[in-house]
Amino acid sequence: MFEELTVNAFHAALRTGEMTSADLVDWYLARIEAHNTQGAELQAVVTVNPRARDEAAAADQHFSDTGRLTGPLHGVPVLVKDQVETAGLRTTFGSKLFENYVPEADGTLVTRLREAGAVILAKTSMCDFAAGWFSSSSMTDHTKNPYSPAREAGGSSSGTGAGLAANFGLVGIGEDTGGSIRIPASFNNLFGLRVTTGLVSRAGFAPLVHFQDTPGPMARTVADLARLLDSIVGFDPRDPFTAVAWPPPGSYTEALDQEIPFDAWRIGVLETGFGPAANPDAEPVNQVVRSAIGHLTDLGTATVPGLEIEKLGDWIADTSLYVRQSKADISRFLAQRPKAPVTDFAGIYDSGVFHPYNDLLHGIAEGPENPEDDPENLRLRLNQEHFRRLMLNLFATHRLDFLVYPSIQVVPPTRDELAAEKYRALTFPTNTVIGSQAGFPALTLPAGFTDSGLPVGMELLGTPLTERKMLQFAQAWEKSTQPRKAPVL
C-alpha cells in the first residue's frame, strides 16, 4: 500500500479512509529507521524532522473536521535537500562544521511547501556545500546507491535521490547548479527537473554559482513531479531572479491533462553527448539510451539523428565558473548569517573539515575574492552567452522541441573508483552541464537499466521556459514504457 505511492493515490486513500497522513509518516519513518544507518545503510537522511508526525496529525485533523485538503500537497511527506534552511530544524549544508546549526527562518521554498500542505519529513544528504557530483560529505560520508550499494548515489542531491528510490518519502526537493538534481535522478531511476533559473526561489539555499543555481523537484512519477513544481514556482522579492516567474506560468499539473501524441514532437539526438564506445563504463549507457531513442522513433516521434556540437568539451570548459564564482557566493551567504559557525568560504577551507574526495573545493579556494574584478570570470560569463546562442541556433536550425542524450556518459562509479581518483569534479563526464551552462531547463527521464541492473537516465533538453512541454513529453514516455522499478533493499 505504501511502497511506490503517488500523491494522487495517497489523497484518494485519505478520502476513502484507508490511510491517514500520520500512517504514511509512520511508515516512512520506520523505513528510514530500518535502512538509513542500518539495514541497507543508505545514509540518505541527515536529520529527521521530530515534528513530522505532529504536522501529519494536524493535517489529518483538518481533513476530519472540514472534509477539505489543506492544499495540493496535503499531508504529503517531503524529503528536502539539506541545502535549504528550515526553521527550528538542523541544516548542515553537508558539512560537519554545521552539525549544530539551526536556522531561525525557513527558506522561501520550504515556506511554500508548508503553505501547500506538505509535511517536511527529513533533510537529506549532500556533499559539502554542494561542491561536487558525488555524495562525499563530511557529515554523512557516502550515500549508497540502493540499486548497487558499492556505487555512487550521485550528487549533490544524493540523499533525495537515494531516499526517493528507496521509498523514504513520497516526493523530494533537490538543487541543481551543474547537474545536482539530474545526476542522482539518473543514477536512481527517477524523474528530476532542472527548471529555468528563477522559476523557483533560491532564498535560504546555500549557493554555489548564483546565476546557475536552481532548486527543483524529484519524483518517481511525472504527475508527482508536476504537482510538486506547482507548489514551489513563483516570484519572490527575496530573489530578484524570480522575476522570470511573473506572470505566473500556469499549472503544470493541468498541462498533463493534455495528452500530445508522439508524432507531434521533434527531437534531435546529440551525438557528441555519447561517451566513447570503447569505454566499458560508457558503452552500457549508450546502449540503453540508443534503445530508448529507437523506441521513441517506433512510437512516431520525428527524430533528427547525428547532431553534433563542434568542440563540445572546449565549450564546457570555457563556460565553467565554479572555480571563479563559488568562493564569493558562499562567502556572501555565510556573512549574512551571524549564528553560522564560520563567516566565509575561507573558514570552511582552512578548517580542513570537508570530505577528502571533494576536490572542487581546492579549486574554489584559489578563485578570486571579488569575481566582478576578475577578467577571467568576465570572459567565462561572456562565453556562456555565446554558448546559449549556439544552442538556441541548433534548436532553430533543426526545428527541434528537445535535444536528447545520456544524462551522464558513464555508469555510477564505485566508491573505490572515487578513492583512486578515477573521476574528478571538473572532468567527470556528465552532460548535465550543457543545460546548466547554456541556461536551459533539462529533465532526466529514466531510460532503462544496463544488463547488470544499473539505472540509466536520458536527458531531455528544452529551451528556456518550456517546462510544460517537457513534462508533457515525459508523461507520454512514462506511460509508454513504465520505466520505474523499485530497488530491492
mmCIF file of N, CA, C and O in Angstrom, residues 44-78:
data_model
loop_
_atom_site.group_PDB
_atom_site.id
_atom_site.type_symbol
_atom_site.label_atom_id
_atom_site.label_comp_id
_atom_site.label_asym_id
_atom_site.label_seq_id
_atom_site.Cartn_x
_atom_site.Cartn_y
_atom_site.Cartn_z
ATOM 1 N N ALA A 44 21.064 8.277 3.494
ATOM 2 C CA ALA A 44 20.383 9.268 2.656
ATOM 3 C C ALA A 44 19.800 10.416 3.472
ATOM 4 O O ALA A 44 19.609 11.516 2.951
ATOM 5 N N VAL A 45 19.508 10.166 4.742
ATOM 6 C CA VAL A 45 18.868 11.167 5.599
ATOM 7 C C VAL A 45 19.872 11.684 6.621
ATOM 8 O O VAL A 45 20.568 10.907 7.280
ATOM 9 N N VAL A 46 19.948 13.003 6.730
ATOM 10 C CA VAL A 46 20.814 13.635 7.728
ATOM 11 C C VAL A 46 20.045 13.853 9.021
ATOM 12 O O VAL A 46 20.526 13.537 10.105
ATOM 13 N N THR A 47 18.852 14.417 8.907
ATOM 14 C CA THR A 47 18.060 14.785 10.080
ATOM 15 C C THR A 47 16.591 14.499 9.807
ATOM 16 O O THR A 47 16.028 14.984 8.823
ATOM 17 N N VAL A 48 15.974 13.728 10.684
ATOM 18 C CA VAL A 48 14.531 13.517 10.634
ATOM 19 C C VAL A 48 13.856 14.666 11.382
ATOM 20 O O VAL A 48 14.326 15.087 12.449
ATOM 21 N N ASN A 49 12.786 15.179 10.826
ATOM 22 C CA ASN A 49 12.033 16.238 11.490
ATOM 23 C C ASN A 49 11.265 15.647 12.673
ATOM 24 O O ASN A 49 10.340 14.853 12.467
ATOM 25 N N PRO A 50 11.619 16.015 13.906
ATOM 26 C CA PRO A 50 10.923 15.412 15.056
ATOM 27 C C PRO A 50 9.454 15.827 15.153
ATOM 28 O O PRO A 50 8.683 15.204 15.887
ATOM 29 N N ARG A 51 9.066 16.855 14.400
ATOM 30 C CA ARG A 51 7.683 17.323 14.423
ATOM 31 C C ARG A 51 6.862 16.760 13.254
ATOM 32 O O ARG A 51 5.699 17.143 13.068
ATOM 33 N N ALA A 52 7.462 15.873 12.463
ATOM 34 C CA ALA A 52 6.785 15.399 11.248
ATOM 35 C C ALA A 52 5.455 14.727 11.565
ATOM 36 O O ALA A 52 4.444 14.981 10.899
ATOM 37 N N ARG A 53 5.429 13.879 12.600
ATOM 38 C CA ARG A 53 4.171 13.193 12.883
ATOM 39 C C ARG A 53 3.118 14.162 13.397
ATOM 40 O O ARG A 53 1.926 14.022 13.083
ATOM 41 N N ASP A 54 3.532 15.148 14.175
ATOM 42 C CA ASP A 54 2.573 16.151 14.651
ATOM 43 C C ASP A 54 2.004 16.958 13.475
ATOM 44 O O ASP A 54 0.805 17.270 13.455
ATOM 45 N N GLU A 55 2.875 17.297 12.504
ATOM 46 C CA GLU A 55 2.398 18.024 11.326
ATOM 47 C C GLU A 55 1.407 17.170 10.538
ATOM 48 O O GLU A 55 0.382 17.676 10.040
ATOM 49 N N ALA A 56 1.698 15.883 10.428
ATOM 50 C CA ALA A 56 0.787 14.978 9.718
ATOM 51 C C ALA A 56 -0.537 14.853 10.465
ATOM 52 O O ALA A 56 -1.614 14.872 9.853
ATOM 53 N N ALA A 57 -0.466 14.735 11.793
ATOM 54 C CA ALA A 57 -1.691 14.613 12.585
ATOM 55 C C ALA A 57 -2.550 15.869 12.468
ATOM 56 O O ALA A 57 -3.792 15.782 12.426
ATOM 57 N N ALA A 58 -1.910 17.029 12.395
ATOM 58 C CA ALA A 58 -2.656 18.277 12.223
ATOM 59 C C ALA A 58 -3.369 18.297 10.874
ATOM 60 O O ALA A 58 -4.527 18.760 10.769
ATOM 61 N N ALA A 59 -2.695 17.798 9.833
ATOM 62 C CA ALA A 59 -3.337 17.715 8.512
ATOM 63 C C ALA A 59 -4.525 16.764 8.558
ATOM 64 O O ALA A 59 -5.591 17.046 7.990
ATOM 65 N N ASP A 60 -4.348 15.641 9.240
ATOM 66 C CA ASP A 60 -5.444 14.674 9.358
ATOM 67 C C ASP A 60 -6.633 15.280 10.106
ATOM 68 O O ASP A 60 -7.796 15.071 9.725
ATOM 69 N N GLN A 61 -6.341 16.037 11.165
ATOM 70 C CA GLN A 61 -7.417 16.652 11.941
ATOM 71 C C GLN A 61 -8.184 17.669 11.105
ATOM 72 O O GLN A 61 -9.422 17.734 11.160
ATOM 73 N N HIS A 62 -7.443 18.452 10.322
ATOM 74 C CA HIS A 62 -8.094 19.433 9.453
ATOM 75 C C HIS A 62 -9.037 18.733 8.471
ATOM 76 O O HIS A 62 -10.182 19.169 8.262
ATOM 77 N N PHE A 63 -8.578 17.647 7.885
ATOM 78 C CA PHE A 63 -9.414 16.921 6.919
ATOM 79 C C PHE A 63 -10.624 16.301 7.610
ATOM 80 O O PHE A 63 -11.748 16.323 7.081
ATOM 81 N N SER A 64 -10.414 15.787 8.808
ATOM 82 C CA SER A 64 -11.521 15.194 9.560
ATOM 83 C C SER A 64 -12.572 16.235 9.905
ATOM 84 O O SER A 64 -13.784 15.974 9.831
ATOM 85 N N ASP A 65 -12.110 17.439 10.253
ATOM 86 C CA ASP A 65 -13.028 18.499 10.679
ATOM 87 C C ASP A 65 -13.772 19.147 9.509
ATOM 88 O O ASP A 65 -14.933 19.551 9.648
ATOM 89 N N THR A 66 -13.088 19.279 8.368
ATOM 90 C CA THR A 66 -13.638 20.082 7.270
ATOM 91 C C THR A 66 -13.978 19.282 6.023
ATOM 92 O O THR A 66 -14.734 19.764 5.163
ATOM 93 N N GLY A 67 -13.373 18.096 5.884
ATOM 94 C CA GLY A 67 -13.561 17.328 4.661
ATOM 95 C C GLY A 67 -12.794 17.895 3.481
ATOM 96 O O GLY A 67 -12.984 17.459 2.338
ATOM 97 N N ARG A 68 -11.923 18.858 3.754
ATOM 98 C CA ARG A 68 -11.144 19.509 2.689
ATOM 99 C C ARG A 68 -9.648 19.310 2.924
ATOM 100 O O ARG A 68 -9.170 19.253 4.065
ATOM 101 N N LEU A 69 -8.911 19.241 1.818
ATOM 102 C CA LEU A 69 -7.453 19.179 1.892
ATOM 103 C C LEU A 69 -6.905 20.571 2.154
ATOM 104 O O LEU A 69 -7.483 21.580 1.729
ATOM 105 N N THR A 70 -5.772 20.643 2.841
ATOM 106 C CA THR A 70 -5.155 21.943 3.143
ATOM 107 C C THR A 70 -4.473 22.548 1.935
ATOM 108 O O THR A 70 -4.175 23.744 1.925
ATOM 109 N N GLY A 71 -4.220 21.753 0.902
ATOM 110 C CA GLY A 71 -3.556 22.244 -0.291
ATOM 111 C C GLY A 71 -3.202 21.085 -1.197
ATOM 112 O O GLY A 71 -3.486 19.918 -0.885
ATOM 113 N N PRO A 72 -2.544 21.352 -2.329
ATOM 114 C CA PRO A 72 -2.228 20.294 -3.298
ATOM 115 C C PRO A 72 -1.256 19.247 -2.769
ATOM 116 O O PRO A 72 -1.185 18.142 -3.318
ATOM 117 N N LEU A 73 -0.521 19.584 -1.708
ATOM 118 C CA LEU A 73 0.393 18.611 -1.101
ATOM 119 C C LEU A 73 -0.075 18.233 0.309
ATOM 120 O O LEU A 73 0.729 17.891 1.176
ATOM 121 N N HIS A 74 -1.370 18.269 0.526
ATOM 122 C CA HIS A 74 -1.928 17.968 1.850
ATOM 123 C C HIS A 74 -1.347 16.676 2.426
ATOM 124 O O HIS A 74 -1.471 15.599 1.835
ATOM 125 N N GLY A 75 -0.679 16.802 3.573
ATOM 126 C CA GLY A 75 -0.188 15.636 4.292
ATOM 127 C C GLY A 75 0.910 14.865 3.609
ATOM 128 O O GLY A 75 1.281 13.771 4.065
ATOM 129 N N VAL A 76 1.475 15.400 2.513
ATOM 130 C CA VAL A 76 2.484 14.673 1.733
ATOM 131 C C VAL A 76 3.857 14.790 2.406
ATOM 132 O O VAL A 76 4.380 15.893 2.572
ATOM 133 N N PRO A 77 4.478 13.684 2.801
ATOM 134 C CA PRO A 77 5.814 13.734 3.411
ATOM 135 C C PRO A 77 6.884 13.995 2.336
ATOM 136 O O PRO A 77 7.013 13.232 1.379
ATOM 137 N N VAL A 78 7.633 15.065 2.515
ATOM 138 C CA VAL A 78 8.609 15.516 1.522
ATOM 139 C C VAL A 78 10.022 15.387 2.081
ATOM 140 O O VAL A 78 10.294 15.790 3.225
#
